[in-house]
């Protein structure tokens, strides 16, 4: 019998708690969070704002009561103030709570850019359930919104606002949106959004916001950028990303990695005995670049929580390892899918010398189904590979057709280190409503193969 | 400079011709076929009959003129009568045509069951363009149709007929449909079709058709089965499969494999020098069962044609190999997808002893997207693995949601021999409109993992 204490109620914390309790119901499992609910799908918030998800409660996966019923003690609105490793305890409300194993799942925190008057009313973020509710309320009266940040949340919010008849202005401080893609994909995404919804959507790049302005009641009315651009709107959403929330861990002497996330080994153990970490507060290992990387995603949090739970239960025996991630991600703008996995060509070029890579790529535009099927749609897929080893390094895709399937298919290939030569013979299931006879993935692989064999 | 002669105009023949000519335009490439067109998508015929594909010409991928323009000599309606390997020639219209390299792409031929009066009017097959045109004409006047055979074509034709307001009776001689799936999947498929369209569709299993009956004009009016069942209809389609068309090859002393297809090595070379084979006339190697298998599919024909073209061009140097297939396949009944790859559990059980396998499986029913997305649908996925090695062996899936993506994702995993332990950490791209946080594939993998580690 041991006492497992978990800090954090996002994705990794509840997963760790539930799995650990299931593995050994004899163990005491306690979960502390400063929020008033746990285990919800933050990724669903844009669809709640849009109106696709009708009721905010649908986003709550399991209630605290569900956890209590399972025998897990959930402490809502209990802020953990300190971790004292040498005493194997945490401090909550000035009280010492002891642990045998501690799992830190403190998640991510919002990045707040350096903008004057950032804390006025009418400036929102999108991270917690309450944020979603606030924005949903705000759009009832709004005609025009500004979004700062052209990443996933930015795109999903443009959709949500346009769907509700609200004009959107996107302000991005770099020269393009969706920067985890190669730049021509950023352009395709931008062009698609503007072509579909030019009357609703306006975009400004290379614009760093300097100052917000409020009306006499203290509510946002406009912003000004460093280059002097002034933009008015009913409210503003800041979506410039998150960073690992590691203050508590750092303070306890837990090692922080170069990405800013808590460093763990593949068992999710930190550098301090009996202290583990999982989810958005940790740094990941990228299987493709072989480098540390920070990715805040519910899927990864779940996987890490599962591994942490197995290992804290069996500790000191390590029974499960999480070797790393591919950096897969997907989103959509209405019916236009935007997805990638592994390395893009620009990253590959950047690290080529250091990693002894010779990156090559092939981009194919092709129908997602047999061309004669009336609902077939053009999609664009780019595969990246290493000419030296022949190994696939990554895939990017966009389009109104089935991009999703293609990127998912490449994940397995990356996970196992398939070469282009192996991949191009892949026996993909074929029927006219699902694919062309030679699938776009294989066409791209043939082109890479020709480059590898020096025929192109 | 060499002369490459190809026999057959289905999928493999035109692919071989086009690729070979592209690789070395100096070579003479001749293609002989007894049909009056080449390079068409037979898989699209059910959708032409249904009306989804409006014009039969859409199914013609490249016309003979396209090939001629590329410098390939296409001989339509030229039946090859004999291959004389010792003289390196073929006989067409009693004339000797010499070759340096010969590629046999004679495709598949229909299996005609042993039914009395099988050759009367109103009995159709579905293999060639003309077959599709004939059935399309026949349905204009028809109210009731019988389909013999509950495989892919059978299901696709049920959809085509139901969509056109025609009642369908399916007659199958075994106890279930879609026998390449495990039997519970056959049941799910049958139940789905009947639940959706009970007023249109009727099914009879374990019924062997004995005799057809014609009216006074010689046209089909009814059939009788061995057990005495009599069924009437306006016409009947026989769809009990195909077998490799190997008469010409056999006659020339070319080795036929145990599946009845032409045996080739991985370079697509037959046992006779300078004679190669590709497409539906050949036998394949299954990468999972490690056994010879016969699969007649356009995708495989294309891959084999490509490899044959590369190798005949470079011969005697072998530059490309086709190692084998996974046995992937997919079809649909309206919005219900039916797909598989690799080995099913029943096959695995059958060959377990001989192949030293310890097959396990896990079936999961789960939403294809985040459960709170209003268009999320339940799908059923079954993964099969070997407990001894931990390796994945196959996947089957059905449902109105995105089954297609999941089966495609497993193909890469099978191709590379991923173990369950490796697969369950797969970094699949996640967003609520595309997947649940823990994808159904990973849930199934977790269950397999628990069995492998003896926890279930």
mmCIF file of N, CA and C in Angstrom, chain B residues 292-371:
data_model
loop_
_atom_site.group_PDB
_atom_site.id
_atom_site.type_symbol
_atom_site.label_atom_id
_atom_site.label_comp_id
_atom_site.label_asym_id
_atom_site.label_seq_id
_atom_site.Cartn_x
_atom_site.Cartn_y
_atom_site.Cartn_z
ATOM 1 N N UNK B 292 1.889 -17.829 -49.944
ATOM 2 C CA UNK B 292 1.380 -17.318 -51.217
ATOM 3 C C UNK B 292 -0.112 -17.038 -51.080
ATOM 4 N N UNK B 293 -0.572 -16.038 -51.779
ATOM 5 C CA UNK B 293 -1.978 -15.654 -51.685
ATOM 6 C C UNK B 293 -2.353 -15.087 -53.045
ATOM 7 N N UNK B 294 -3.625 -15.216 -53.393
ATOM 8 C CA UNK B 294 -4.064 -14.639 -54.663
ATOM 9 C C UNK B 294 -5.013 -13.488 -54.387
ATOM 10 N N UNK B 295 -4.624 -12.299 -54.786
ATOM 11 C CA UNK B 295 -5.477 -11.124 -54.624
ATOM 12 C C UNK B 295 -5.534 -10.381 -55.952
ATOM 13 N N UNK B 296 -6.756 -10.185 -56.456
ATOM 14 C CA UNK B 296 -6.938 -9.473 -57.721
ATOM 15 C C UNK B 296 -7.414 -8.061 -57.417
ATOM 16 N N UNK B 297 -6.479 -7.125 -57.387
ATOM 17 C CA UNK B 297 -6.836 -5.739 -57.044
ATOM 18 C C UNK B 297 -5.988 -4.779 -57.876
ATOM 19 N N UNK B 298 -6.629 -3.707 -58.311
ATOM 20 C CA UNK B 298 -5.968 -2.733 -59.168
ATOM 21 C C UNK B 298 -4.735 -2.096 -58.559
ATOM 22 N N UNK B 299 -4.760 -1.897 -57.238
ATOM 23 C CA UNK B 299 -3.597 -1.281 -56.596
ATOM 24 C C UNK B 299 -2.372 -2.176 -56.716
ATOM 25 N N UNK B 300 -2.592 -3.468 -56.462
ATOM 26 C CA UNK B 300 -1.472 -4.410 -56.509
ATOM 27 C C UNK B 300 -0.989 -4.567 -57.947
ATOM 28 N N UNK B 301 -1.942 -4.625 -58.874
ATOM 29 C CA UNK B 301 -1.585 -4.714 -60.292
ATOM 30 C C UNK B 301 -0.701 -3.531 -60.692
ATOM 31 N N UNK B 302 -1.055 -2.347 -60.217
ATOM 32 C CA UNK B 302 -0.261 -1.166 -60.507
ATOM 33 C C UNK B 302 1.154 -1.267 -59.953
ATOM 34 N N UNK B 303 1.245 -1.719 -58.702
ATOM 35 C CA UNK B 303 2.568 -1.828 -58.078
ATOM 36 C C UNK B 303 3.420 -2.855 -58.810
ATOM 37 N N UNK B 304 2.796 -3.989 -59.165
ATOM 38 C CA UNK B 304 3.550 -5.038 -59.850
ATOM 39 C C UNK B 304 3.951 -4.595 -61.254
ATOM 40 N N UNK B 305 3.048 -3.893 -61.918
ATOM 41 C CA UNK B 305 3.358 -3.377 -63.251
ATOM 42 C C UNK B 305 4.544 -2.428 -63.214
ATOM 43 N N UNK B 306 4.561 -1.583 -62.181
ATOM 44 C CA UNK B 306 5.659 -0.635 -62.028
ATOM 45 C C UNK B 306 6.993 -1.371 -61.841
ATOM 46 N N UNK B 307 6.975 -2.375 -60.964
ATOM 47 C CA UNK B 307 8.206 -3.123 -60.687
ATOM 48 C C UNK B 307 8.645 -3.898 -61.928
ATOM 49 N N UNK B 308 7.683 -4.521 -62.606
ATOM 50 C CA UNK B 308 8.019 -5.265 -63.831
ATOM 51 C C UNK B 308 8.641 -4.324 -64.857
ATOM 52 N N UNK B 309 8.058 -3.142 -65.028
ATOM 53 C CA UNK B 309 8.565 -2.182 -66.020
ATOM 54 C C UNK B 309 10.004 -1.779 -65.713
ATOM 55 N N UNK B 310 10.276 -1.500 -64.443
ATOM 56 C CA UNK B 310 11.633 -1.104 -64.056
ATOM 57 C C UNK B 310 12.612 -2.234 -64.347
ATOM 58 N N UNK B 311 12.196 -3.451 -64.019
ATOM 59 C CA UNK B 311 13.127 -4.563 -64.169
ATOM 60 C C UNK B 311 13.317 -5.013 -65.618
ATOM 61 N N UNK B 312 12.257 -4.990 -66.425
ATOM 62 C CA UNK B 312 12.477 -5.357 -67.832
ATOM 63 C C UNK B 312 13.355 -4.306 -68.515
ATOM 64 N N UNK B 313 13.223 -3.073 -68.094
ATOM 65 C CA UNK B 313 14.033 -2.016 -68.697
ATOM 66 C C UNK B 313 15.513 -2.192 -68.343
ATOM 67 N N UNK B 314 15.774 -2.536 -67.088
ATOM 68 C CA UNK B 314 17.159 -2.644 -66.626
ATOM 69 C C UNK B 314 17.746 -4.048 -66.761
ATOM 70 N N UNK B 315 16.907 -5.007 -67.120
ATOM 71 C CA UNK B 315 17.322 -6.406 -67.186
ATOM 72 C C UNK B 315 18.627 -6.541 -67.951
ATOM 73 N N UNK B 316 19.608 -7.310 -67.546
ATOM 74 C CA UNK B 316 19.521 -8.312 -66.476
ATOM 75 C C UNK B 316 19.674 -7.767 -65.054
ATOM 76 N N UNK B 317 19.898 -6.464 -64.903
ATOM 77 C CA UNK B 317 20.021 -5.907 -63.556
ATOM 78 C C UNK B 317 18.631 -5.796 -62.925
ATOM 79 N N UNK B 318 18.479 -6.281 -61.693
ATOM 80 C CA UNK B 318 17.207 -6.129 -60.987
ATOM 81 C C UNK B 318 17.286 -4.893 -60.093
ATOM 82 N N UNK B 319 16.447 -3.922 -60.379
ATOM 83 C CA UNK B 319 16.540 -2.639 -59.667
ATOM 84 C C UNK B 319 15.402 -2.428 -58.680
ATOM 85 N N UNK B 320 14.382 -3.246 -58.744
ATOM 86 C CA UNK B 320 13.226 -2.992 -57.888
ATOM 87 C C UNK B 320 12.593 -4.320 -57.503
ATOM 88 N N UNK B 321 12.111 -4.389 -56.268
ATOM 89 C CA UNK B 321 11.487 -5.624 -55.801
ATOM 90 C C UNK B 321 10.124 -5.314 -55.194
ATOM 91 N N UNK B 322 9.213 -6.231 -55.395
ATOM 92 C CA UNK B 322 7.903 -6.116 -54.763
ATOM 93 C C UNK B 322 7.797 -7.241 -53.748
ATOM 94 N N UNK B 323 7.936 -6.874 -52.485
ATOM 95 C CA UNK B 323 8.087 -7.917 -51.474
ATOM 96 C C UNK B 323 6.789 -8.618 -51.114
ATOM 97 N N UNK B 324 5.688 -7.932 -51.286
ATOM 98 C CA UNK B 324 4.439 -8.615 -50.999
ATOM 99 C C UNK B 324 3.357 -7.690 -50.498
ATOM 100 N N UNK B 325 2.262 -8.307 -50.118
ATOM 101 C CA UNK B 325 1.074 -7.527 -49.783
ATOM 102 C C UNK B 325 0.618 -7.842 -48.349
ATOM 103 N N UNK B 326 -0.287 -7.016 -47.892
ATOM 104 C CA UNK B 326 -0.850 -7.212 -46.555
ATOM 105 C C UNK B 326 -2.258 -7.801 -46.635
ATOM 106 N N UNK B 327 -2.834 -7.783 -47.828
ATOM 107 C CA UNK B 327 -4.221 -8.218 -47.950
ATOM 108 C C UNK B 327 -5.188 -7.140 -47.487
ATOM 109 N N UNK B 328 -4.851 -5.891 -47.789
ATOM 110 C CA UNK B 328 -5.732 -4.785 -47.408
ATOM 111 C C UNK B 328 -6.883 -4.674 -48.389
ATOM 112 N N UNK B 329 -8.046 -4.327 -47.880
ATOM 113 C CA UNK B 329 -9.200 -4.155 -48.756
ATOM 114 C C UNK B 329 -10.217 -3.259 -48.075
ATOM 115 N N UNK B 330 -11.024 -2.615 -48.879
ATOM 116 C CA UNK B 330 -12.042 -1.704 -48.335
ATOM 117 C C UNK B 330 -13.222 -1.634 -49.282
ATOM 118 N N UNK B 331 -14.402 -1.502 -48.743
ATOM 119 C CA UNK B 331 -15.567 -1.159 -49.539
ATOM 120 C C UNK B 331 -16.551 -0.447 -48.621
ATOM 121 N N UNK B 332 -17.729 -0.156 -49.159
ATOM 122 C CA UNK B 332 -18.710 0.539 -48.332
ATOM 123 C C UNK B 332 -20.109 0.105 -48.708
ATOM 124 N N UNK B 333 -21.012 0.254 -47.774
ATOM 125 C CA UNK B 333 -22.430 0.150 -48.088
ATOM 126 C C UNK B 333 -23.032 1.492 -47.692
ATOM 127 N N UNK B 334 -23.291 2.337 -48.681
ATOM 128 C CA UNK B 334 -23.637 3.735 -48.430
ATOM 129 C C UNK B 334 -22.583 4.356 -47.506
ATOM 130 N N UNK B 335 -22.940 4.859 -46.336
ATOM 131 C CA UNK B 335 -21.930 5.522 -45.499
ATOM 132 C C UNK B 335 -21.264 4.571 -44.498
ATOM 133 N N UNK B 336 -21.474 3.281 -44.680
ATOM 134 C CA UNK B 336 -20.931 2.274 -43.759
ATOM 135 C C UNK B 336 -19.671 1.683 -44.387
ATOM 136 N N UNK B 337 -18.541 1.927 -43.751
ATOM 137 C CA UNK B 337 -17.263 1.468 -44.300
ATOM 138 C C UNK B 337 -16.911 0.076 -43.779
ATOM 139 N N UNK B 338 -16.332 -0.715 -44.650
ATOM 140 C CA UNK B 338 -15.962 -2.105 -44.356
ATOM 141 C C UNK B 338 -14.522 -2.259 -44.821
ATOM 142 N N UNK B 339 -13.584 -2.468 -43.893
ATOM 143 C CA UNK B 339 -12.183 -2.474 -44.310
ATOM 144 C C UNK B 339 -11.350 -3.416 -43.460
ATOM 145 N N UNK B 340 -10.280 -3.889 -44.050
ATOM 146 C CA UNK B 340 -9.358 -4.718 -43.276
ATOM 147 C C UNK B 340 -7.957 -4.683 -43.869
ATOM 148 N N UNK B 341 -7.008 -5.098 -43.041
ATOM 149 C CA UNK B 341 -5.638 -5.285 -43.512
ATOM 150 C C UNK B 341 -5.003 -6.396 -42.690
ATOM 151 N N UNK B 342 -4.108 -7.137 -43.315
ATOM 152 C CA UNK B 342 -3.423 -8.210 -42.594
ATOM 153 C C UNK B 342 -4.315 -9.407 -42.343
ATOM 154 N N UNK B 343 -4.032 -10.097 -41.249
ATOM 155 C CA UNK B 343 -4.682 -11.370 -40.967
ATOM 156 C C UNK B 343 -5.874 -11.173 -40.045
ATOM 157 N N UNK B 344 -6.941 -11.902 -40.286
ATOM 158 C CA UNK B 344 -8.032 -11.877 -39.320
ATOM 159 C C UNK B 344 -7.777 -12.953 -38.258
ATOM 160 N N UNK B 345 -8.586 -12.952 -37.210
ATOM 161 C CA UNK B 345 -8.331 -13.855 -36.077
ATOM 162 C C UNK B 345 -8.570 -15.316 -36.466
ATOM 163 N N UNK B 346 -9.530 -15.528 -37.345
ATOM 164 C CA UNK B 346 -9.823 -16.916 -37.721
ATOM 165 C C UNK B 346 -8.691 -17.522 -38.545
ATOM 166 N N UNK B 347 -8.152 -16.752 -39.442
ATOM 167 C CA UNK B 347 -6.985 -17.236 -40.193
ATOM 168 C C UNK B 347 -5.810 -17.456 -39.250
ATOM 169 N N UNK B 348 -5.610 -16.511 -38.356
ATOM 170 C CA UNK B 348 -4.491 -16.622 -37.416
ATOM 171 C C UNK B 348 -4.616 -17.901 -36.586
ATOM 172 N N UNK B 349 -5.829 -18.196 -36.126
ATOM 173 C CA UNK B 349 -6.043 -19.406 -35.328
ATOM 174 C C UNK B 349 -5.739 -20.648 -36.158
ATOM 175 N N UNK B 350 -6.135 -20.579 -37.435
ATOM 176 C CA UNK B 350 -5.971 -21.727 -38.318
ATOM 177 C C UNK B 350 -4.494 -22.061 -38.547
ATOM 178 N N UNK B 351 -3.687 -21.035 -38.718
ATOM 179 C CA UNK B 351 -2.278 -21.290 -39.051
ATOM 180 C C UNK B 351 -1.373 -21.186 -37.822
ATOM 181 N N UNK B 352 -1.989 -21.024 -36.645
ATOM 182 C CA UNK B 352 -1.212 -20.749 -35.428
ATOM 183 C C UNK B 352 -0.133 -21.793 -35.172
ATOM 184 N N UNK B 353 -0.542 -23.061 -35.208
ATOM 185 C CA UNK B 353 0.401 -24.118 -34.853
ATOM 186 C C UNK B 353 1.578 -24.165 -35.827
ATOM 187 N N UNK B 354 1.226 -24.164 -37.096
ATOM 188 C CA UNK B 354 2.246 -24.278 -38.128
ATOM 189 C C UNK B 354 3.221 -23.095 -38.094
ATOM 190 N N UNK B 355 2.692 -21.903 -37.809
ATOM 191 C CA UNK B 355 3.527 -20.701 -37.839
ATOM 192 C C UNK B 355 3.996 -20.299 -36.445
ATOM 193 N N UNK B 356 3.741 -21.124 -35.464
ATOM 194 C CA UNK B 356 4.179 -20.848 -34.098
ATOM 195 C C UNK B 356 3.641 -19.507 -33.595
ATOM 196 N N UNK B 357 2.366 -19.281 -33.846
ATOM 197 C CA UNK B 357 1.710 -18.049 -33.405
ATOM 198 C C UNK B 357 0.849 -18.323 -32.177
ATOM 199 N N UNK B 358 0.669 -17.286 -31.385
ATOM 200 C CA UNK B 358 -0.274 -17.351 -30.285
ATOM 201 C C UNK B 358 -1.231 -16.162 -30.452
ATOM 202 N N UNK B 359 -2.212 -16.309 -31.323
ATOM 203 C CA UNK B 359 -3.006 -15.134 -31.707
ATOM 204 C C UNK B 359 -3.913 -14.638 -30.585
ATOM 205 N N UNK B 360 -3.934 -13.338 -30.416
ATOM 206 C CA UNK B 360 -4.882 -12.691 -29.502
ATOM 207 C C UNK B 360 -5.566 -11.567 -30.279
ATOM 208 N N UNK B 361 -6.697 -11.140 -29.771
ATOM 209 C CA UNK B 361 -7.381 -10.042 -30.452
ATOM 210 C C UNK B 361 -8.123 -9.171 -29.454
ATOM 211 N N UNK B 362 -8.413 -7.963 -29.879
ATOM 212 C CA UNK B 362 -9.184 -7.023 -29.051
ATOM 213 C C UNK B 362 -10.125 -6.262 -29.964
ATOM 214 N N UNK B 363 -11.391 -6.251 -29.605
ATOM 215 C CA UNK B 363 -12.393 -5.519 -30.384
ATOM 216 C C UNK B 363 -12.902 -4.350 -29.555
ATOM 217 N N UNK B 364 -12.921 -3.175 -30.147
ATOM 218 C CA UNK B 364 -13.373 -1.978 -29.433
ATOM 219 C C UNK B 364 -14.440 -1.268 -30.261
ATOM 220 N N UNK B 365 -15.497 -0.864 -29.600
ATOM 221 C CA UNK B 365 -16.511 0.000 -30.218
ATOM 222 C C UNK B 365 -16.338 1.379 -29.591
ATOM 223 N N UNK B 366 -16.139 2.380 -30.407
ATOM 224 C CA UNK B 366 -15.857 3.708 -29.855
ATOM 225 C C UNK B 366 -16.178 4.758 -30.913
ATOM 226 N N UNK B 367 -16.400 5.978 -30.459
ATOM 227 C CA UNK B 367 -16.658 7.079 -31.388
ATOM 228 C C UNK B 367 -15.416 7.361 -32.225
ATOM 229 N N UNK B 368 -15.640 7.727 -33.472
ATOM 230 C CA UNK B 368 -14.506 8.021 -34.354
ATOM 231 C C UNK B 368 -13.915 9.409 -34.105
ATOM 232 N N UNK B 369 -14.678 10.281 -33.438
ATOM 233 C CA UNK B 369 -14.217 11.630 -33.104
ATOM 234 C C UNK B 369 -14.450 11.837 -31.621
ATOM 235 N N UNK B 370 -14.155 13.044 -31.126
ATOM 236 C CA UNK B 370 -14.519 13.351 -29.744
ATOM 237 C C UNK B 370 -16.027 13.127 -29.606
ATOM 238 N N UNK B 371 -16.418 12.445 -28.550
ATOM 239 C CA UNK B 371 -17.813 12.054 -28.378
ATOM 240 C C UNK B 371 -18.785 13.226 -28.387
#
